[in-house]
Amino acid sequence: MIRRRGGSPLEDDDMLGEILLRLPPQPSSLPRASAVCKRWRGLLTNPGFLRRFRTHHREPPLLGVFHQLEFTPVLAAPDRIPFGCLDLPTRDLWGRLLDCRHGRVLILHRFRPEVLVCDPIMGDQQCVPIPPEFKRGYLNGTVLCAACDKGHVHGGCHSTPFKVVLLLSNDRRPLTSVYSSETGTWGGLISTEVPCLYSCNGYISTLVGNVLYWSFMYAKMCILGFDLERQSIDVIKGPPGMNRTHSHRIIQAEDGTVAIVMLSYRYQNIQIWHMKVNCHGVSTWVLWKTIETDNILGLPTQVGGEQELLKYILGYVEDTDGIFLDVNDSIYMVQLNSLQSRKLCETRDITSYHSFRSFYAAGDCSSQILIL
């Protein structure tokens, strides 16, 4: 008796889709697969498949970092983004980089009272005038996706609405307001009193849940939390040792709560503190982990033997365990869990590094094969 062989799984579109869905979310994956044949290309460029692809992977890859309006790719070939592909369109005309999140970049204009919201992948930009109350004082800002549909995955938010949060540190009353791209208007002014406030100069926000956190410097360090849902500001006393600019960074702990990664210049190690909140709403800090720099793979071996080589924490890869560490004027991306690192560049600038994460398809920058 002769048995008839069944068709190949690759001949079934549904089965093929399930297989292609499991390709890694790196920039080269889908363009390479789409070059196999016309049928594969049609499947991979289908908007429904691209939505499922993002949902399946949830977390977009880290493509690179923005530093002083310039993009530096961090991936290796063939996933490395060519220089110039994600350059900001008005790099020479605009001023200070405020934030980078959910595939968008927020820039404060050098001369005019407005901010620019850029989508580097699509090349889109939108100017947002600043309220008059925010024209005097040191200004920080945050941009974030405002999509609220069920199952939305950040990293492909090119056409979704967004919010801009401005934070003005002036005297002892930080001032906050939220802009909505859906309404094109700013919300009300929100403020609170902070004792002996100095400024949030040099610190970028960290989003944990629905709360944005900034570090403030005054006689003793404190943290300001802005709840996006309640539209309220809370002031939280920080852990001991937060007494130097760029010596720490607010991060998200593995359990989803607030934590702080901090440099100990005395012992040349890295400390991770977790914030615990009791039933009365009182927060305390617990030293959760101490990391000896000699145990981090990829860092110079002399870091533990010479003073002040471990200089600054200049950034954090949100929703991950990655930080950007200045070691002897070289920037390293350090993974706090795996204790691995790799050198990104050399610099003498003490400015923040903003991670840029997004789903992206490699190819000719002028005409992308796939827009995720």
Coordinates of C-alpha atoms in Angstrom, one line a residue:
M1 CA 0.0 0.0 0.0
I2 CA 1.4 3.4 -1.0
R3 CA 0.9 6.2 1.5
R4 CA 0.5 9.7 0.2
R5 CA 2.8 12.2 1.8
G6 CA 1.2 15.2 3.5
G7 CA 2.1 18.7 2.4
S8 CA 5.0 20.5 3.8
P9 CA 4.2 22.7 6.8
L10 CA 5.7 25.6 4.8
E11 CA 3.0 25.2 2.2
D12 CA 0.3 26.1 4.8
D13 CA 0.1 29.9 5.3
D14 CA -1.2 29.5 8.9
M15 CA 1.6 27.1 9.9
L16 CA 4.2 29.2 8.1
G17 CA 3.0 32.3 9.9
E18 CA 3.4 30.6 13.2
I19 CA 7.0 29.7 12.3
L20 CA 7.9 33.1 11.1
L21 CA 6.3 34.6 14.2
R22 CA 9.1 33.1 16.2
L23 CA 11.9 34.8 14.3
P24 CA 14.0 37.0 16.6
P25 CA 12.9 40.7 16.7
Q26 CA 16.3 41.9 15.5
P27 CA 16.3 44.4 12.5
S28 CA 17.7 41.9 10.0
S29 CA 15.3 39.0 10.7
L30 CA 12.2 39.9 8.7
P31 CA 13.9 41.6 5.7
R32 CA 16.1 38.5 5.2
A33 CA 13.1 36.1 5.5
S34 CA 11.1 38.3 3.1
A35 CA 13.8 37.9 0.4
V36 CA 13.1 34.1 0.3
C37 CA 10.2 34.4 -2.1
K38 CA 7.2 36.6 -3.0
R39 CA 4.8 34.5 -0.9
W40 CA 6.9 35.0 2.2
R41 CA 7.3 38.7 1.5
G42 CA 3.5 39.1 1.2
L43 CA 3.0 37.3 4.5
L44 CA 5.7 39.3 6.4
T45 CA 4.5 42.7 5.2
N46 CA 0.9 42.0 6.2
P47 CA -0.1 44.5 8.9
G48 CA -1.9 41.8 10.8
F49 CA 1.2 39.6 10.9
L50 CA 3.4 42.6 12.0
R51 CA 1.0 43.3 14.9
R52 CA 1.1 39.7 16.0
F53 CA 4.9 39.8 15.7
R54 CA 5.1 42.7 18.1
T55 CA 2.7 41.1 20.5
H56 CA 4.5 37.8 20.4
H57 CA 7.9 39.4 21.4
R58 CA 6.5 42.1 23.6
E59 CA 9.9 43.8 24.2
P60 CA 11.5 45.7 21.3
P61 CA 15.2 45.4 20.8
L62 CA 17.7 48.1 21.9
L63 CA 18.8 49.7 18.7
G64 CA 21.2 52.2 20.1
V65 CA 21.5 55.4 22.2
F66 CA 21.0 59.1 21.7
H67 CA 23.6 61.3 23.2
Q68 CA 23.5 65.1 22.6
L69 CA 21.1 64.6 19.6
E70 CA 23.4 62.0 18.0
F71 CA 22.5 58.3 17.5
T72 CA 25.0 55.6 18.2
P73 CA 24.1 52.1 17.2
V74 CA 24.8 49.2 19.6
L75 CA 23.9 46.1 17.7
A76 CA 26.5 44.1 15.7
A77 CA 26.2 43.3 12.0
P78 CA 23.9 42.4 10.3
D79 CA 21.5 44.1 12.8
R80 CA 23.6 47.2 13.3
I81 CA 21.8 50.4 12.2
P82 CA 24.0 52.3 9.7
F83 CA 25.1 55.8 10.8
G84 CA 22.8 58.4 9.6
C85 CA 19.7 56.3 9.3
L86 CA 18.2 57.5 12.6
D87 CA 19.7 61.0 12.7
L88 CA 17.3 63.6 14.1
P89 CA 16.0 65.8 11.2
T90 CA 16.9 69.1 12.7
R91 CA 20.0 68.3 14.7
D92 CA 21.7 71.6 14.0
L93 CA 18.7 73.8 14.8
W94 CA 17.4 72.3 18.1
G95 CA 18.8 72.3 21.6
R96 CA 18.7 69.9 24.5
L97 CA 17.7 66.3 24.4
L98 CA 15.2 65.7 27.2
D99 CA 13.9 62.2 26.8
C100 CA 13.6 59.1 24.6
R101 CA 10.9 56.5 25.1
H102 CA 8.5 54.3 23.1
G103 CA 10.2 55.1 19.8
R104 CA 10.0 58.9 20.2
V105 CA 12.6 61.5 21.1
L106 CA 11.8 64.8 23.0
I107 CA 14.0 67.8 22.3
L108 CA 13.8 71.3 23.9
H109 CA 14.3 74.1 21.4
R110 CA 17.4 76.2 21.8
F111 CA 15.7 79.6 21.3
R112 CA 11.9 79.2 21.1
P113 CA 9.6 78.1 24.0
E114 CA 8.6 74.8 22.5
V115 CA 9.6 71.1 22.4
L116 CA 9.9 68.9 19.4
V117 CA 8.6 65.3 19.4
C118 CA 10.5 63.2 16.8
D119 CA 9.9 59.7 15.4
P120 CA 13.4 58.9 14.1
I121 CA 12.3 55.8 12.2
M122 CA 9.4 57.4 10.3
G123 CA 11.1 60.8 10.1
D124 CA 8.1 62.6 11.6
Q125 CA 8.3 65.5 14.0
Q126 CA 5.7 67.7 15.8
C127 CA 6.3 71.0 17.6
V128 CA 4.5 71.6 20.9
P129 CA 4.5 75.1 22.4
I130 CA 5.5 75.3 26.1
P131 CA 3.1 76.9 28.6
P132 CA 4.2 80.4 29.7
E133 CA 4.7 79.1 33.3
F134 CA 7.5 76.8 32.1
K135 CA 9.6 79.5 30.4
R136 CA 11.8 80.4 33.4
G137 CA 13.8 77.8 35.4
Y138 CA 15.4 74.4 34.7
L139 CA 13.2 72.3 32.5
N140 CA 13.0 68.5 32.3
G141 CA 10.6 66.6 30.1
T142 CA 9.3 63.1 29.2
V143 CA 7.5 61.7 26.2
L144 CA 5.5 58.5 26.3
C145 CA 3.0 56.6 24.2
A146 CA -0.6 57.3 25.2
A147 CA -2.2 54.2 23.4
C148 CA -4.5 52.5 25.8
D149 CA -6.0 49.7 23.6
K150 CA -5.8 46.2 25.0
G151 CA -2.6 44.3 24.1
H152 CA -0.8 47.3 22.8
V153 CA 3.0 46.8 22.6
H154 CA 5.4 49.7 22.7
G155 CA 8.1 49.9 20.1
G156 CA 5.9 50.3 17.0
C157 CA 4.0 53.4 18.2
H158 CA 4.4 55.4 15.0
S159 CA 0.8 56.5 14.6
T160 CA -0.4 56.3 18.2
P161 CA -1.2 59.3 20.4
F162 CA 1.5 60.5 22.8
K163 CA 1.9 62.5 26.0
V164 CA 4.5 65.0 27.0
V165 CA 5.2 65.7 30.7
L166 CA 7.2 68.8 31.6
L167 CA 8.8 69.3 35.0
L168 CA 10.1 72.7 36.0
S169 CA 12.4 72.9 39.1
N170 CA 12.2 76.4 40.4
D171 CA 12.6 77.5 44.0
R172 CA 11.0 74.9 46.3
R173 CA 7.9 74.1 44.2
P174 CA 8.4 71.8 41.2
L175 CA 5.8 72.4 38.6
T176 CA 4.3 69.7 36.3
S177 CA 1.9 69.7 33.4
V178 CA 0.8 67.0 30.8
Y179 CA 0.3 67.6 27.1
S180 CA -2.0 65.3 25.1
S181 CA -1.5 64.9 21.3
E182 CA -5.2 63.7 21.1
T183 CA -6.6 67.0 22.3
G184 CA -3.6 69.2 21.4
T185 CA -3.8 70.9 24.8
W186 CA -1.9 71.1 28.1
G187 CA -3.6 69.9 31.3
G188 CA -3.7 71.9 34.6
L189 CA -0.6 72.9 36.6
I190 CA 0.4 70.5 39.3
S191 CA 2.8 71.4 42.1
T192 CA 4.0 70.5 45.6
E193 CA 6.5 71.9 48.0
V194 CA 9.9 70.3 48.4
P195 CA 12.1 71.3 51.3
C196 CA 15.4 72.9 50.3
L197 CA 14.9 71.9 46.6
Y198 CA 18.0 72.5 44.4
S199 CA 17.2 71.0 41.0
C200 CA 16.7 67.9 38.9
N201 CA 19.6 69.1 36.6
G202 CA 21.2 66.2 34.8
Y203 CA 18.5 63.6 35.7
I204 CA 16.1 61.9 33.3
S205 CA 12.9 60.3 34.3
T206 CA 12.2 56.6 34.8
L207 CA 8.8 55.1 34.2
V208 CA 7.8 52.4 36.7
G209 CA 4.2 51.3 36.2
N210 CA 2.1 54.5 35.9
V211 CA 4.6 56.7 37.8
L212 CA 7.4 58.9 36.5
Y213 CA 10.3 59.3 38.9
W214 CA 13.1 61.9 39.0
S215 CA 16.0 62.4 41.4
F216 CA 16.3 65.8 43.1
M217 CA 19.3 67.2 44.8
Y218 CA 19.1 69.1 48.1
A219 CA 20.6 68.8 51.5
K220 CA 19.7 65.2 51.4
M221 CA 18.6 63.5 48.2
C222 CA 15.0 62.9 47.5
I223 CA 12.9 61.4 44.7
L224 CA 9.9 63.0 43.0
G225 CA 7.2 60.7 41.7
F226 CA 4.5 61.9 39.3
D227 CA 1.5 59.6 39.1
L228 CA 0.1 59.8 35.6
E229 CA -3.3 58.5 36.6
R230 CA -3.9 60.5 39.8
Q231 CA -2.1 63.5 38.3
S232 CA -0.4 64.1 41.7
I233 CA 3.2 64.6 42.9
D234 CA 4.8 62.7 45.8
V235 CA 8.2 63.4 47.4
I236 CA 10.1 60.3 48.6
K237 CA 13.3 60.4 50.7
G238 CA 16.0 58.4 49.0
P239 CA 18.4 55.9 50.4
P240 CA 21.7 56.9 52.1
G241 CA 24.6 57.8 49.8
M242 CA 22.6 59.8 47.1
N243 CA 24.9 62.7 47.6
R244 CA 26.6 63.1 44.2
T245 CA 25.2 64.0 40.8
H246 CA 25.2 61.0 38.3
S247 CA 26.2 58.6 41.1
H248 CA 22.8 56.8 40.9
R249 CA 19.9 56.0 38.7
I250 CA 16.3 55.1 39.4
I251 CA 15.4 51.7 37.9
Q252 CA 12.7 49.1 37.9
A253 CA 13.4 46.1 40.1
E254 CA 12.8 42.6 39.0
D255 CA 9.4 42.5 40.9
G256 CA 8.2 45.7 39.1
T257 CA 8.8 48.0 42.1
V258 CA 11.1 51.0 42.4
A259 CA 14.8 50.5 42.9
I260 CA 18.0 52.6 42.8
V261 CA 21.3 51.6 41.4
M262 CA 24.1 53.5 43.0
L263 CA 27.9 53.8 42.8
S264 CA 30.0 53.4 46.0
Y265 CA 33.1 55.5 45.3
R266 CA 34.6 54.4 48.6
Y267 CA 34.4 50.7 47.8
Q268 CA 34.4 50.9 44.0
N269 CA 31.3 48.8 43.7
I270 CA 27.6 49.0 42.6
Q271 CA 24.8 48.9 45.1
I272 CA 21.1 48.2 44.3
W273 CA 18.5 49.4 46.8
H274 CA 14.8 48.4 46.8
M275 CA 12.0 50.7 48.0
K276 CA 9.5 49.0 50.3
V277 CA 6.2 50.6 51.2
N278 CA 4.3 49.5 54.3
C279 CA 0.6 49.4 54.9
H280 CA 0.7 53.1 56.1
G281 CA 2.3 54.3 52.9
V282 CA 5.7 54.9 54.5
S283 CA 8.6 54.0 52.2
T284 CA 11.9 52.6 53.4
W285 CA 15.0 51.5 51.5
V286 CA 16.7 48.1 51.7
L287 CA 20.1 47.2 50.3
W288 CA 19.3 44.3 48.0
K289 CA 22.5 43.6 46.2
T290 CA 26.1 44.7 46.1
I291 CA 28.1 44.1 42.8
E292 CA 31.8 44.1 42.8
T293 CA 33.1 45.6 39.6
D294 CA 35.8 43.0 39.3
N295 CA 33.0 40.4 38.8
I296 CA 31.6 42.3 35.7
L297 CA 32.8 40.7 32.5
G298 CA 34.2 43.2 30.0
L299 CA 35.2 46.0 32.4
P300 CA 38.9 47.0 32.6
T301 CA 40.6 44.8 35.2
Q302 CA 42.2 47.8 36.9
V303 CA 38.8 49.3 38.0
G304 CA 38.9 47.8 41.4
G305 CA 42.5 48.8 42.0
E306 CA 42.5 52.5 41.2
Q307 CA 40.4 55.2 42.8
E308 CA 37.8 57.2 40.9
L309 CA 38.0 55.1 37.7
L310 CA 34.3 54.2 38.3
K311 CA 32.9 57.6 37.6
Y312 CA 29.2 58.0 36.7
I313 CA 26.0 56.2 35.8
L314 CA 24.8 58.1 32.7
G315 CA 21.7 56.2 31.7
Y316 CA 19.4 53.3 32.1
V317 CA 17.7 50.9 29.5
E318 CA 14.2 51.1 30.8
D319 CA 12.3 47.8 31.5
T320 CA 15.7 45.9 31.5
D321 CA 18.6 45.5 33.8
G322 CA 21.0 47.6 31.7
I323 CA 22.8 50.8 32.7
F324 CA 25.4 53.0 31.0
L325 CA 28.5 53.3 33.1
D326 CA 31.4 55.8 32.7
V327 CA 34.6 53.9 33.5
N328 CA 37.7 56.0 33.0
D329 CA 36.1 58.1 30.3
S330 CA 34.7 55.1 28.4
I331 CA 31.0 54.3 28.3
Y332 CA 30.1 50.7 29.0
M333 CA 26.6 49.1 28.9
V334 CA 26.4 46.9 31.9
Q335 CA 23.8 44.1 32.5
L336 CA 23.2 44.0 36.3
N337 CA 21.9 40.4 36.3
S338 CA 24.3 38.6 34.0
L339 CA 27.2 40.9 35.0
Q340 CA 28.3 41.3 31.4
S341 CA 29.3 44.5 29.7
R342 CA 30.6 45.9 26.5
K343 CA 32.2 49.1 25.6
L344 CA 30.2 51.6 23.5
C345 CA 32.4 54.6 23.0
E346 CA 34.8 57.0 24.6
T347 CA 33.8 60.4 25.9
R348 CA 34.7 63.2 28.4
D349 CA 31.2 64.6 28.4
I350 CA 29.1 64.1 31.6
T351 CA 25.7 64.0 29.9
S352 CA 23.0 61.4 29.9
Y353 CA 22.7 58.5 27.4
H354 CA 19.1 57.8 26.3
S355 CA 18.4 54.3 25.1
F356 CA 16.3 53.9 21.9
R357 CA 14.3 50.7 21.7
S358 CA 12.0 50.0 18.8
F359 CA 10.9 47.3 16.3
Y360 CA 12.8 48.1 13.1
A361 CA 13.5 46.5 9.8
A362 CA 17.0 46.8 8.4
G363 CA 17.5 47.9 4.8
D364 CA 17.9 50.9 2.7
C365 CA 17.2 53.9 5.0
S366 CA 15.5 55.9 2.3
S367 CA 12.9 53.1 1.7
Q368 CA 12.5 50.6 4.4
I369 CA 11.4 47.1 3.4
L370 CA 9.2 46.7 6.4
I371 CA 7.8 49.3 8.9
L372 CA 7.0 47.6 12.1

